[in-house]
Coordinates of C-alpha atoms in Angstrom, one line a residue:
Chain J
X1 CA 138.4 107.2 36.3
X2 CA 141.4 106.1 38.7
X3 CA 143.4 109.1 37.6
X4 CA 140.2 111.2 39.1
X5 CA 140.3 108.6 42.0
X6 CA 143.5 108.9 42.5
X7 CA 144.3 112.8 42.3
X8 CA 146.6 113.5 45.3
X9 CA 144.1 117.0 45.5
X10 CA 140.8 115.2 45.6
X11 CA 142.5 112.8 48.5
X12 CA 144.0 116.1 50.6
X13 CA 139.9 116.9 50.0
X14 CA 138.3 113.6 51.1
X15 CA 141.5 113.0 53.7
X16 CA 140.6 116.1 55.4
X17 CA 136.9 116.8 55.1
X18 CA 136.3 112.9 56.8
X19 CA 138.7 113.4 59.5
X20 CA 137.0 116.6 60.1
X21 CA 133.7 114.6 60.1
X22 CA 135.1 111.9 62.5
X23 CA 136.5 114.5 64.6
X24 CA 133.2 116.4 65.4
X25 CA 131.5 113.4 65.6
X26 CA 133.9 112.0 68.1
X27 CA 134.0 115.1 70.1
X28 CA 130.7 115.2 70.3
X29 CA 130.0 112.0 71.7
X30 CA 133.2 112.3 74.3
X31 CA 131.0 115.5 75.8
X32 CA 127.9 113.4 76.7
X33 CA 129.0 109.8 77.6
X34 CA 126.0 108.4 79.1
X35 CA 123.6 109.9 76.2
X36 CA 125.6 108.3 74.3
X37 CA 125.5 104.7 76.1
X38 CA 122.0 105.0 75.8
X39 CA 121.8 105.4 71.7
X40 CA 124.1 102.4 71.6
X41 CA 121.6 100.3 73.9
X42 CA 118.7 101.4 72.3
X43 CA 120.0 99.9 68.8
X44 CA 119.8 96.9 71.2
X45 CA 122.9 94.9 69.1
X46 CA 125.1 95.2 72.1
X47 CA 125.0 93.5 75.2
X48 CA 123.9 96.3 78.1
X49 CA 127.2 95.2 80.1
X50 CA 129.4 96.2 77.1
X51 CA 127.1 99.8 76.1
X52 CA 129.6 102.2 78.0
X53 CA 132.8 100.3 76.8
X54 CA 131.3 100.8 73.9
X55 CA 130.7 104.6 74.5
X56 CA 133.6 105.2 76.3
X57 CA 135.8 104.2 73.3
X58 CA 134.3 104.2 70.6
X59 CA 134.4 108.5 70.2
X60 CA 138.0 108.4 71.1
X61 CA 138.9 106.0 68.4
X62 CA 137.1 108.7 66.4
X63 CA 138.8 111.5 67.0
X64 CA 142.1 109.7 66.8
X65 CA 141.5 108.4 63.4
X66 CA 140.2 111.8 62.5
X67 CA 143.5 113.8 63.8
X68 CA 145.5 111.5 62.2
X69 CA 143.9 111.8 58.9
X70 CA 144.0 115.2 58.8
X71 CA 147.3 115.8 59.2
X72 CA 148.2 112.5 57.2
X73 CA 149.6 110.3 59.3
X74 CA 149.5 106.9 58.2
X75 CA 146.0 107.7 56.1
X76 CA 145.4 104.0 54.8
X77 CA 145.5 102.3 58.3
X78 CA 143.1 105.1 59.8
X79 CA 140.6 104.9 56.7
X80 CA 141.3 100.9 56.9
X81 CA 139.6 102.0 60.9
X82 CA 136.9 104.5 59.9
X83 CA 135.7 102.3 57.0
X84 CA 135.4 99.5 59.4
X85 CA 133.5 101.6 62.1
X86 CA 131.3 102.9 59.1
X87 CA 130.7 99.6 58.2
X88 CA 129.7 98.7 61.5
X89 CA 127.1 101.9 61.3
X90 CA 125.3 101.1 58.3
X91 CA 125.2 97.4 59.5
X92 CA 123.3 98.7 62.7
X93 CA 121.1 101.5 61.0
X94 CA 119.8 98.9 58.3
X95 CA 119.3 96.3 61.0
X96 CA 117.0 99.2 63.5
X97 CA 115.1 100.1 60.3
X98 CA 114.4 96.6 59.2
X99 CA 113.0 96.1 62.8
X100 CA 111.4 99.2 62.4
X101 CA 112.9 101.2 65.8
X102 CA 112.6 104.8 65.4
X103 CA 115.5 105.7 67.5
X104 CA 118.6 108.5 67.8
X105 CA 120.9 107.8 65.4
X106 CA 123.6 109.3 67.5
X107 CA 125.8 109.6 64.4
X108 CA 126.7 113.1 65.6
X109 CA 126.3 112.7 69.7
X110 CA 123.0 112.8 71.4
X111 CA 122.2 116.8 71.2
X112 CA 121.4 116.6 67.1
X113 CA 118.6 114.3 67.8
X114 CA 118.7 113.5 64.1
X115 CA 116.5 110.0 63.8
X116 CA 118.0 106.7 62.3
X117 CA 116.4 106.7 58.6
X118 CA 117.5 105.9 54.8
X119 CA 119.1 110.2 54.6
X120 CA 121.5 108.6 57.5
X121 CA 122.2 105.3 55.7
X122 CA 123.0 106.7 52.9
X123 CA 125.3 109.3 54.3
X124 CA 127.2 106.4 55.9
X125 CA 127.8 104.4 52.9
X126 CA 128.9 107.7 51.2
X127 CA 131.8 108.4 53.7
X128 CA 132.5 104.5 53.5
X129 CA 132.7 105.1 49.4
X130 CA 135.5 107.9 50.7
X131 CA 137.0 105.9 53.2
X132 CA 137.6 102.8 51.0
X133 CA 139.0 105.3 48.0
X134 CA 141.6 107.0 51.3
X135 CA 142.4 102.5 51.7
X136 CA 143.5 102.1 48.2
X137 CA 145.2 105.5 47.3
X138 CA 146.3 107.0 50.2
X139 CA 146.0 110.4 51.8
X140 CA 147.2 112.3 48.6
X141 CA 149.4 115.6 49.2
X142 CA 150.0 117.3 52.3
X143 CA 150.9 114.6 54.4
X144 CA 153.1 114.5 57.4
X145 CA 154.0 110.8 56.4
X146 CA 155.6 110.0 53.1
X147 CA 153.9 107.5 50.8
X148 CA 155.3 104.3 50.8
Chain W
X1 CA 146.6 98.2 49.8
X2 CA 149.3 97.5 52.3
X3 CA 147.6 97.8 55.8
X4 CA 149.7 97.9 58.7
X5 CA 147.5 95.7 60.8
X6 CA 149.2 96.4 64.2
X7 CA 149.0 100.2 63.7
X8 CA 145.8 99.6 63.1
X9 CA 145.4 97.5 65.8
X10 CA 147.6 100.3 68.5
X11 CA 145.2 103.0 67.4
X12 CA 142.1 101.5 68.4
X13 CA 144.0 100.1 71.6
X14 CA 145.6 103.5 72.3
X15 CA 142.5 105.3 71.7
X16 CA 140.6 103.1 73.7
X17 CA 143.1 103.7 76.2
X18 CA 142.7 107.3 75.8
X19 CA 138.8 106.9 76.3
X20 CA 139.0 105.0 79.5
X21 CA 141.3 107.6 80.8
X22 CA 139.4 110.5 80.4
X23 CA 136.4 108.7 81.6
X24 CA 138.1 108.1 85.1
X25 CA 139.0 111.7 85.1
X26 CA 136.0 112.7 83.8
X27 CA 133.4 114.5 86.2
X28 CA 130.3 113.0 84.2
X29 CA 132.6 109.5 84.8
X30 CA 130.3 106.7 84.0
X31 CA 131.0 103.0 85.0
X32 CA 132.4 100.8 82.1
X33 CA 130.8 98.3 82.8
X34 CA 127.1 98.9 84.0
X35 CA 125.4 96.8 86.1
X36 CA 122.6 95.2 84.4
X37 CA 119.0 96.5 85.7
X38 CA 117.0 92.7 85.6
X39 CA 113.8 92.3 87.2
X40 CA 115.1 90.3 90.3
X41 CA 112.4 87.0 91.6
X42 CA 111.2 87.5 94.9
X43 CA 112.2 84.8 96.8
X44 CA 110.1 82.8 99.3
X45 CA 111.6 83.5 102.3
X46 CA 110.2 87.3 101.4
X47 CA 106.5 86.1 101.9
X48 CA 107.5 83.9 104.9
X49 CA 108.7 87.1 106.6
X50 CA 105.4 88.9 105.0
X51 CA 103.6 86.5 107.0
X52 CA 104.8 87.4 110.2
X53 CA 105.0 91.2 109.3
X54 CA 101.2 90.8 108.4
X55 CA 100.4 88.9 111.8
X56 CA 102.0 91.8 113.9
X57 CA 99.9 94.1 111.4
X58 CA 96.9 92.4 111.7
X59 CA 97.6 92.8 115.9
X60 CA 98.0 96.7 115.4
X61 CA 94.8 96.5 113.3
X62 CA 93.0 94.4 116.0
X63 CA 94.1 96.6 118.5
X64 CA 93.3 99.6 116.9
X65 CA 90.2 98.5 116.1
X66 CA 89.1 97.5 119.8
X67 CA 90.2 101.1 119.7
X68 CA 87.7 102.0 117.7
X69 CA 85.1 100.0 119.3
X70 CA 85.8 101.3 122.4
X71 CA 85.8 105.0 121.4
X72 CA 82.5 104.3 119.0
X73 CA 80.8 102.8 121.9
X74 CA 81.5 105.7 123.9
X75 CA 80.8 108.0 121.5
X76 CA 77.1 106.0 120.6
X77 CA 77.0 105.9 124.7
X78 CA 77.1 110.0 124.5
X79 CA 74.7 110.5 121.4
X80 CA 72.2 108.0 123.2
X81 CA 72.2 110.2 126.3
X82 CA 72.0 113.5 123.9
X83 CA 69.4 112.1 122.2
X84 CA 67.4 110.5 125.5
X85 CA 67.7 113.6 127.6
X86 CA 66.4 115.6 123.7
X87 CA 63.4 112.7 124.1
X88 CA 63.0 113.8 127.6
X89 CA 62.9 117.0 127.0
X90 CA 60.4 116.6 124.1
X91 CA 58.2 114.4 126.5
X92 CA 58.4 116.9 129.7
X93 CA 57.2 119.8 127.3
X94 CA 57.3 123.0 129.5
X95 CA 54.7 124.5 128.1
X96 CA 52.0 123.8 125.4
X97 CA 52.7 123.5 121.9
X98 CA 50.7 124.8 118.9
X99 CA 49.7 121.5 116.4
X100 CA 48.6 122.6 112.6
X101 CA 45.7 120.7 111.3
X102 CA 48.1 117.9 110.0
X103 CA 49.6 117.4 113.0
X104 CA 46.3 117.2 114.6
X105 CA 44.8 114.7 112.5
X106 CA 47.9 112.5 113.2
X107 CA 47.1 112.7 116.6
X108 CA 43.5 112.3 116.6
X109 CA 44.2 109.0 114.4
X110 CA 46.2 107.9 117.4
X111 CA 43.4 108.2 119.7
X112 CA 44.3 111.0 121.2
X113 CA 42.0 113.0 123.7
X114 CA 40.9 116.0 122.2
X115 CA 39.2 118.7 124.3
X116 CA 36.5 121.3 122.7
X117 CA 37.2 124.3 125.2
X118 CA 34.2 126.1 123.6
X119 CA 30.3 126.2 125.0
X120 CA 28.3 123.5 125.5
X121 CA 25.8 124.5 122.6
X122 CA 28.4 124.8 119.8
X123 CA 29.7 121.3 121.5
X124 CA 25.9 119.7 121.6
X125 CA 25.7 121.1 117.7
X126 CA 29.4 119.1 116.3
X127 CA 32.8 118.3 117.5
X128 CA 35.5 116.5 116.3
X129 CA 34.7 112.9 116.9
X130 CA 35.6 111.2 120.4
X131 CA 36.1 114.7 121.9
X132 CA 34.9 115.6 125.3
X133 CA 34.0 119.1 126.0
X134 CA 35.4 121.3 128.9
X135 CA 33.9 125.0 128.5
X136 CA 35.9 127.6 129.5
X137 CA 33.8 129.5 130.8
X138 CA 32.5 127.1 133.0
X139 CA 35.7 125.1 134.1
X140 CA 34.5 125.1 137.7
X141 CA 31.5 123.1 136.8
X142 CA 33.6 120.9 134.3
X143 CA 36.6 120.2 136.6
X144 CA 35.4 116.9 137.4
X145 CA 36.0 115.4 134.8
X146 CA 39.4 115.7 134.6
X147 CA 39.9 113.1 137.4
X148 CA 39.5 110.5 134.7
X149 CA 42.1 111.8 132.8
X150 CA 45.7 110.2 133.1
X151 CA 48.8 113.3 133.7
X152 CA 50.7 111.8 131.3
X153 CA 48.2 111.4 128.7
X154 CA 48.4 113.7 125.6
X155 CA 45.4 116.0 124.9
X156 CA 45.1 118.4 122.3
X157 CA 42.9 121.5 123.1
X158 CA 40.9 123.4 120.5
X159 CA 38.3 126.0 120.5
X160 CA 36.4 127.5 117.3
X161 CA 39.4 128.5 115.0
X162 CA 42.2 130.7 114.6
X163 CA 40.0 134.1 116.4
X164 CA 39.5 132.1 119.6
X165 CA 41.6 131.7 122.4
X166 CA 39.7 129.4 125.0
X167 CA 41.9 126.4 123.3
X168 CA 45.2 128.0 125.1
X169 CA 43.8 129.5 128.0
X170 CA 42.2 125.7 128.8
X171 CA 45.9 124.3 127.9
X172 CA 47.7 126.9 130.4
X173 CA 45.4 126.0 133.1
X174 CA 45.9 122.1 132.2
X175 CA 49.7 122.5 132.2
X176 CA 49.4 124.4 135.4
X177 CA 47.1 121.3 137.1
X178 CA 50.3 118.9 135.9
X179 CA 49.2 117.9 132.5
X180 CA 52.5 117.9 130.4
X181 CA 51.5 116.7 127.0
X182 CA 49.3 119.4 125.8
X183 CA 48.9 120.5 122.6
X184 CA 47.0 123.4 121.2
X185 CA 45.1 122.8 117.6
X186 CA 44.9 126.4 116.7
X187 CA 43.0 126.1 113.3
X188 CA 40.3 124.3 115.9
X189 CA 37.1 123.6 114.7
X190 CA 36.6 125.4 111.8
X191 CA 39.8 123.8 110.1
X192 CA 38.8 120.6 111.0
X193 CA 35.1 121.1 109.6
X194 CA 36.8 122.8 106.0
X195 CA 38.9 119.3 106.3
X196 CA 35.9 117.3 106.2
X197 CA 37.7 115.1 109.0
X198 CA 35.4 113.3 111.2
X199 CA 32.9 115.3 112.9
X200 CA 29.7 113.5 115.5
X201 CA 27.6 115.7 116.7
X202 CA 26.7 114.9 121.0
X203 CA 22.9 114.1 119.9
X204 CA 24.0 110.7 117.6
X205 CA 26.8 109.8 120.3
X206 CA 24.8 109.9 123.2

């Protein structure tokens, strides 16, 4: 099982098909800032003051990540970041269906008007699965950093 | 599971960075931090000043309304004269007017004088109660007893019925001697007999 894990191939795979996620995802949020402000605030967990910090960064620390974990570069800190923000996501989607708000998730930007729901959920604690496999093997082959 | 915590750490910052940066250069810039839309008390002092906005209003509304007043009264003033001079003209008829039987018995309930323009005979034989009789034909000898009767005074003239016409002839010549409340029962006699209004006949008045 961690030799499957653990196949440099498989971890090119994940390495690249999540940073490709995070980059969409983050690009798509950088085009519509405000929409985006108003998914955060309507998952009404942040303060409204903090909503387009929030916004404003949040997308960019995407697509960072995402570059960087497509081409390799220091994989296990980036998933250590992606894991974390995916974390934070699943934390805030179960919290808005356990109160029962049928809001955008605004997993992908504001234009996809996909709904907050259990499909989501899941989906996030799928690429969390990836992302904490990326923390503890690295990015596998291809990489413009060496392994350490 | 060696994580470099402060490249973890830059990236965020750096990205963060990055954000903020095209954010200010952004043309769909939005403020980082908003302010916060709260529903804001209204203080005191607001209603103090309401006070005095609503005296001065209540002054425009006072004056407006003597306004009003002024231009009703005027305007009541007007339709009063209209509707006088209509009355005058109703009372100072300029020439006879033609009653139906309804009409007629209206009047007659109000006392009215009623004249029988036809012959004595047809008089002597029944008439509509409390009428006097002034033949036609024989105004001449009749005239006299006009001088009783008051100008102003309404009288209704009626002869036999509808194929007669001694009922406006009598009224014409009335109008002409200065009687100006004349009316003319056209259905005359025979209407009023087919009504079954009251009739006396000139034996069981006199």
């Amino acid at each position: 099982m961690k030799k499957i894990l653990s196949n440099k191939y498989l971890l090119l795979v994940i390495r690249i098909v999540t940073g490709f996620i995070f980059l969409y995802a983050g690009i798509e949020k950088i085009s519509d800032a405000e929409g985006f402000a108003r998914t955060i605030n309507n998952y009404k967990l942040l303060p409204f003051s903090f909503t387009n910090m929030a916004a404003l960064t949040l997308p960019w620390i995407e697509v960072t990540t995402g570059i960087l974990l497509i081409f390799g570069i220091r994989v296990k800190e980036n998933a250590f970041i992606i894991s974390a923000l995916l974390g934070i996501f699943i934390i805030a989607i179960s919290i808005s269906l356990l109160r029962g708000l049928n809001i955008d998730c605004g997993c992908f930007g504001t234009s996809s008007g996909i709904k907050i729901g259990f499909l989501k959920l899941f989906e996030n604690v799928l690429l969390l699965l990836l992302g904490i496999q990326l923390i503890y093997f690295g990015g596998g082959s291809i990489s413009l950093q060496k392994e350490t | 599971m060696k994580i470099d915590l402060k490249i973890v750490f830059s990236i965020i910052f750096i990205s963060s960075l990055l954000g903020l940066a095209y954010n200010y250069f952004s043309p769909k810039e939005i403020p980082i931090f908003p302010e916060e839309k709260t529903l804001k008390w209204a203080s005191d002092s607001l209603f103090n000043t309401t006070i005095k906005d609503s005296i001065e209003i209540k002054d425009t509304l006072n004056k407006r309304r003597e306004q009003i007043e002024e231009e009703t009264e005027v305007r009541e003033k007007t339709i009063k004269n209209e509707v006088e001079k209509e009355a005058v003209k109703k009372d100072v008829q300029t020439e006879p007017l033609s009653i139906n039987l309804k009409q007629a018995y209206s009047l007659y309930k109000k006392n009215t004088l009623f004249i029988d323009a036809r012959e004595p005979e047809d008089y002597r034989l029944a008439h509509i109660k409390n009428a006097i009789n002034l033949p036609m034909d024989h105004f001449d000898d009749y005239k006299s007893m006009l001088e009783k009767i008051d100008k102003d005074q309404p009288i209704v003239t009626y002869c036999a019925g509808t194929d007669c016409d001694l009922s406006i002839v009598l009224s014409n010549v009335l109008y002409d001697m200065g009687y100006k409340k004349l009316y003319i029962f056209f259905g005359g006699w025979n209407e009023w007999f087919n009504a079954k209004y009251p009739t006396e006949t000139s034996e069981s008045k006199e």
